[in-house]
Each structure stands twice: as C-alpha cells, then as structure tokens.
PDB file of C-alpha atoms in Angstrom:
ATOM      1  CA  UNK A   1     -22.482   8.955 111.299  1.00  0.00           C
ATOM      2  CA  UNK A   2     -25.732   9.182 109.210  1.00  0.00           C
ATOM      3  CA  UNK A   3     -25.118  12.212 106.719  1.00  0.00           C
ATOM      4  CA  UNK A   4     -28.727  13.029 106.202  1.00  0.00           C
ATOM      5  CA  UNK A   5     -29.177  13.789 109.943  1.00  0.00           C
ATOM      6  CA  UNK A   6     -25.744  15.406 110.629  1.00  0.00           C
ATOM      7  CA  UNK A   7     -25.271  17.473 107.484  1.00  0.00           C
ATOM      8  CA  UNK A   8     -28.202  19.953 108.091  1.00  0.00           C
ATOM      9  CA  UNK A   9     -26.843  20.682 111.505  1.00  0.00           C
ATOM     10  CA  UNK A  10     -23.261  21.075 110.308  1.00  0.00           C
ATOM     11  CA  UNK A  11     -24.393  23.512 107.636  1.00  0.00           C
ATOM     12  CA  UNK A  12     -26.306  25.551 110.148  1.00  0.00           C
ATOM     13  CA  UNK A  13     -23.498  25.825 112.555  1.00  0.00           C
ATOM     14  CA  UNK A  14     -20.995  26.462 109.727  1.00  0.00           C
ATOM     15  CA  UNK A  15     -23.026  29.423 108.514  1.00  0.00           C
ATOM     16  CA  UNK A  16     -23.761  30.595 112.029  1.00  0.00           C
ATOM     17  CA  UNK A  17     -20.041  31.204 112.662  1.00  0.00           C
ATOM     18  CA  UNK A  18     -19.995  29.408 115.984  1.00  0.00           C
ATOM     19  CA  UNK A  19     -18.361  26.177 116.995  1.00  0.00           C
ATOM     20  CA  UNK A  20     -19.417  23.120 114.864  1.00  0.00           C
ATOM     21  CA  UNK A  21     -20.340  20.571 117.398  1.00  0.00           C
ATOM     22  CA  UNK A  22     -22.585  18.400 115.151  1.00  0.00           C
ATOM     23  CA  UNK A  23     -19.833  16.247 113.793  1.00  0.00           C
ATOM     24  CA  UNK A  24     -16.318  15.560 115.342  1.00  0.00           C
ATOM     25  CA  UNK A  25     -13.408  16.911 113.264  1.00  0.00           C
ATOM     26  CA  UNK A  26     -15.617  19.271 111.014  1.00  0.00           C
ATOM     27  CA  UNK A  27     -14.500  22.848 111.054  1.00  0.00           C
ATOM     28  CA  UNK A  28     -14.240  25.905 108.766  1.00  0.00           C
ATOM     29  CA  UNK A  29     -10.364  25.433 108.467  1.00  0.00           C
ATOM     30  CA  UNK A  30     -10.752  21.949 107.041  1.00  0.00           C
ATOM     31  CA  UNK A  31     -14.135  21.849 105.380  1.00  0.00           C
ATOM     32  CA  UNK A  32     -16.307  23.788 102.787  1.00  0.00           C
ATOM     33  CA  UNK A  33     -19.909  23.991 102.054  1.00  0.00           C
ATOM     34  CA  UNK A  34     -20.280  22.831  98.553  1.00  0.00           C
ATOM     35  CA  UNK A  35     -23.531  23.853  96.679  1.00  0.00           C
ATOM     36  CA  UNK A  36     -24.383  21.842  93.560  1.00  0.00           C
ATOM     37  CA  UNK A  37     -27.368  21.740  91.130  1.00  0.00           C
ATOM     38  CA  UNK A  38     -29.127  18.423  91.444  1.00  0.00           C
ATOM     39  CA  UNK A  39     -28.833  16.540  88.055  1.00  0.00           C
ATOM     40  CA  UNK A  40     -32.352  15.359  88.349  1.00  0.00           C
ATOM     41  CA  UNK A  41     -34.211  17.946  90.344  1.00  0.00           C
ATOM     42  CA  UNK A  42     -32.487  21.099  89.175  1.00  0.00           C
ATOM     43  CA  UNK A  43     -32.572  22.298  92.801  1.00  0.00           C
ATOM     44  CA  UNK A  44     -29.522  23.501  94.699  1.00  0.00           C
ATOM     45  CA  UNK A  45     -27.987  21.022  97.150  1.00  0.00           C
ATOM     46  CA  UNK A  46     -25.524  21.945  99.921  1.00  0.00           C
ATOM     47  CA  UNK A  47     -23.151  19.437 101.422  1.00  0.00           C
ATOM     48  CA  UNK A  48     -20.279  19.786 104.011  1.00  0.00           C
ATOM     49  CA  UNK A  49     -17.046  18.439 102.230  1.00  0.00           C
ATOM     50  CA  UNK A  50     -13.574  17.901 103.719  1.00  0.00           C
ATOM     51  CA  UNK A  51     -10.717  19.820 102.085  1.00  0.00           C
ATOM     52  CA  UNK A  52      -7.598  17.572 101.746  1.00  0.00           C
ATOM     53  CA  UNK A  53      -5.268  20.127 100.127  1.00  0.00           C
ATOM     54  CA  UNK A  54      -5.161  23.723  98.980  1.00  0.00           C
ATOM     55  CA  UNK A  55      -3.000  24.247  95.921  1.00  0.00           C
ATOM     56  CA  UNK A  56      -2.462  27.755  94.542  1.00  0.00           C
ATOM     57  CA  UNK A  57      -5.978  28.834  93.602  1.00  0.00           C
ATOM     58  CA  UNK A  58      -7.460  25.246  93.835  1.00  0.00           C
ATOM     59  CA  UNK A  59      -9.332  23.411  96.676  1.00  0.00           C
ATOM     60  CA  UNK A  60      -8.936  19.628  96.476  1.00  0.00           C
ATOM     61  CA  UNK A  61     -11.541  17.119  97.786  1.00  0.00           C
ATOM     62  CA  UNK A  62     -12.183  13.559  97.447  1.00  0.00           C
ATOM     63  CA  UNK A  63     -15.523  11.896  96.679  1.00  0.00           C
ATOM     64  CA  UNK A  64     -15.172   9.098  99.301  1.00  0.00           C
ATOM     65  CA  UNK A  65     -18.752   8.844 100.353  1.00  0.00           C
ATOM     66  CA  UNK A  66     -17.964   7.357 103.584  1.00  0.00           C
ATOM     67  CA  UNK A  67     -16.351   4.331 101.996  1.00  0.00           C
ATOM     68  CA  UNK A  68     -19.549   3.279 100.237  1.00  0.00           C
ATOM     69  CA  UNK A  69     -19.578   1.564  96.845  1.00  0.00           C
ATOM     70  CA  UNK A  70     -21.249   4.444  95.118  1.00  0.00           C
ATOM     71  CA  UNK A  71     -19.975   8.049  94.380  1.00  0.00           C
ATOM     72  CA  UNK A  72     -21.731  10.693  96.428  1.00  0.00           C
ATOM     73  CA  UNK A  73     -24.615  12.535  95.010  1.00  0.00           C
ATOM     74  CA  UNK A  74     -22.690  15.910  95.152  1.00  0.00           C
ATOM     75  CA  UNK A  75     -20.006  14.304  93.005  1.00  0.00           C
ATOM     76  CA  UNK A  76     -22.623  13.191  90.373  1.00  0.00           C
ATOM     77  CA  UNK A  77     -24.228  16.655  90.365  1.00  0.00           C
ATOM     78  CA  UNK A  78     -20.916  18.321  89.671  1.00  0.00           C
ATOM     79  CA  UNK A  79     -20.058  15.965  86.870  1.00  0.00           C
ATOM     80  CA  UNK A  80     -23.446  16.956  85.202  1.00  0.00           C
ATOM     81  CA  UNK A  81     -22.959  20.804  86.057  1.00  0.00           C
ATOM     82  CA  UNK A  82     -19.320  21.705  87.142  1.00  0.00           C
ATOM     83  CA  UNK A  83     -20.211  25.390  88.202  1.00  0.00           C
ATOM     84  CA  UNK A  84     -20.774  25.154  91.972  1.00  0.00           C
ATOM     85  CA  UNK A  85     -20.819  27.624  94.963  1.00  0.00           C
ATOM     86  CA  UNK A  86     -18.170  27.121  97.763  1.00  0.00           C
ATOM     87  CA  UNK A  87     -18.532  28.562 101.237  1.00  0.00           C
ATOM     88  CA  UNK A  88     -15.558  28.583 103.326  1.00  0.00           C
ATOM     89  CA  UNK A  89     -14.271  30.566 106.480  1.00  0.00           C
ATOM     90  CA  UNK A  90     -13.494  33.632 104.111  1.00  0.00           C
ATOM     91  CA  UNK A  91     -16.964  33.822 102.443  1.00  0.00           C
ATOM     92  CA  UNK A  92     -18.784  32.454  99.397  1.00  0.00           C
ATOM     93  CA  UNK A  93     -17.700  32.185  95.613  1.00  0.00           C
ATOM     94  CA  UNK A  94     -18.410  30.523  92.473  1.00  0.00           C
ATOM     95  CA  UNK A  95     -16.079  27.856  91.331  1.00  0.00           C
ATOM     96  CA  UNK A  96     -15.519  25.332  88.577  1.00  0.00           C
ATOM     97  CA  UNK A  97     -15.113  21.597  89.440  1.00  0.00           C
ATOM     98  CA  UNK A  98     -12.488  19.541  87.586  1.00  0.00           C
ATOM     99  CA  UNK A  99     -12.413  15.852  88.098  1.00  0.00           C
ATOM    100  CA  UNK A 100      -8.709  14.934  88.120  1.00  0.00           C
ATOM    101  CA  UNK A 101      -7.384  11.873  86.170  1.00  0.00           C
ATOM    102  CA  UNK A 102      -4.098  10.347  85.058  1.00  0.00           C
ATOM    103  CA  UNK A 103      -0.713  11.181  86.469  1.00  0.00           C
ATOM    104  CA  UNK A 104      -2.164  14.397  88.333  1.00  0.00           C
ATOM    105  CA  UNK A 105      -4.784  12.323  90.099  1.00  0.00           C
ATOM    106  CA  UNK A 106      -2.412   9.555  91.075  1.00  0.00           C
ATOM    107  CA  UNK A 107       0.188  12.142  92.292  1.00  0.00           C
ATOM    108  CA  UNK A 108      -2.360  13.983  94.451  1.00  0.00           C
ATOM    109  CA  UNK A 109      -3.926  10.491  95.728  1.00  0.00           C
ATOM    110  CA  UNK A 110      -0.290   9.735  96.966  1.00  0.00           C
ATOM    111  CA  UNK A 111       0.050  13.154  98.791  1.00  0.00           C
ATOM    112  CA  UNK A 112      -3.424  12.929 100.208  1.00  0.00           C
ATOM    113  CA  UNK A 113      -2.701   9.305 101.600  1.00  0.00           C
ATOM    114  CA  UNK A 114       0.585  10.465 103.072  1.00  0.00           C
ATOM    115  CA  UNK A 115      -1.065  13.332 104.940  1.00  0.00           C
ATOM    116  CA  UNK A 116      -4.206  10.987 105.981  1.00  0.00           C
ATOM    117  CA  UNK A 117      -2.954   7.569 106.704  1.00  0.00           C
ATOM    118  CA  UNK A 118      -6.290   6.444 108.005  1.00  0.00           C
ATOM    119  CA  UNK A 119      -7.892   7.300 104.728  1.00  0.00           C
ATOM    120  CA  UNK A 120      -6.744   4.203 102.848  1.00  0.00           C
ATOM    121  CA  UNK A 121      -8.417   1.754 105.375  1.00  0.00           C
ATOM    122  CA  UNK A 122     -11.550   3.971 105.664  1.00  0.00           C
ATOM    123  CA  UNK A 123     -12.054   3.856 101.811  1.00  0.00           C
ATOM    124  CA  UNK A 124     -10.696   0.388 101.257  1.00  0.00           C
ATOM    125  CA  UNK A 125     -14.158  -1.220 101.073  1.00  0.00           C
ATOM    126  CA  UNK A 126     -15.532   1.068  98.503  1.00  0.00           C
ATOM    127  CA  UNK A 127     -14.379  -1.084  95.553  1.00  0.00           C
ATOM    128  CA  UNK A 128     -14.052   1.933  93.191  1.00  0.00           C
ATOM    129  CA  UNK A 129     -11.519   4.485  92.377  1.00  0.00           C
ATOM    130  CA  UNK A 130     -12.113   7.435  94.611  1.00  0.00           C
ATOM    131  CA  UNK A 131     -12.507  10.474  92.623  1.00  0.00           C
ATOM    132  CA  UNK A 132     -10.356  13.489  93.380  1.00  0.00           C
ATOM    133  CA  UNK A 133     -11.956  16.915  92.479  1.00  0.00           C
ATOM    134  CA  UNK A 134     -10.314  20.339  92.173  1.00  0.00           C
ATOM    135  CA  UNK A 135     -12.291  23.516  92.636  1.00  0.00           C
ATOM    136  CA  UNK A 136     -10.976  26.674  90.852  1.00  0.00           C
ATOM    137  CA  UNK A 137     -12.587  29.979  91.796  1.00  0.00           C
ATOM    138  CA  UNK A 138     -14.209  32.123  89.168  1.00  0.00           C
ATOM    139  CA  UNK A 139     -13.998  35.302  91.027  1.00  0.00           C
ATOM    140  CA  UNK A 140     -14.210  34.999  94.803  1.00  0.00           C
ATOM    141  CA  UNK A 141     -16.558  37.316  96.501  1.00  0.00           C
ATOM    142  CA  UNK A 142     -14.409  37.067  99.636  1.00  0.00           C
TER     143      UNK A 142
END
C-alpha cells in the first residue's frame, strides 16, 4: 500500500463519518488522525496512525513506517514539536507526545507484540528499534 496515495482518502473518509474503504483494517475504533507540525515546513501534516493500546488517559502507537529502515515523517515531526492534534471517533483534542524508553518501552513492546503477532515479522526488516509513542490529552474537546 502506498501511503501517499491512500492516506488522503483515509483522512477524507475518517472525517466524513462513513465507512473507511480506502485501506483494509482501518477504522475509527483502531486509528487516529495525527496532526503534527512539519519540522522543516512549519505546516500542519495529518496522518492516519494505528492505535495499539489505550491506557488510562494515553493513546499508544508505534512508529513502524511500514517496516522501512527510517522513522516516519510524523514521528520526526513530533520529536521536534511534541504538541499535536488527535482526531478520533469522539472528536478532536490537543495532546502531548512522549517517546517511551527503557523498561516502560520494553514492557509495552512485549504487550503490543502479544496482541499483534504479525507485527514482529512485518517490522523485522526495519533494522532499527521501533519507537513507541504515548499521546496524553491536554484537555479534550470531546
């Protein structure tokens, strides 16, 4: 699947409220629209991102980039500016991104792998540690 072609369709369908048919397995219940500020352009960039876990007041995602050797642009953007906008099935809100590390990252990686057994093979060729990011809302406008 070519993200540059499919993502605009997914975003439109996600925001439109109907079924998301542009990409198999993508839905409001297991994805968010993540809007970051481009680290080079300063422009807002929106990307559909799969949610792997919801914990308390946090949404947990992985920066898999389809198993590519490089981190996705959205990840590089949020490292530069951690304030982001999240759109989910309930609405839109501002959140702060935290890249997880150490034991917390390792523990969550184990849980994510258990719940998504195909993920390991899918990301095996990346040749990098896959970042895990937690988003915490600043005051949801839901």
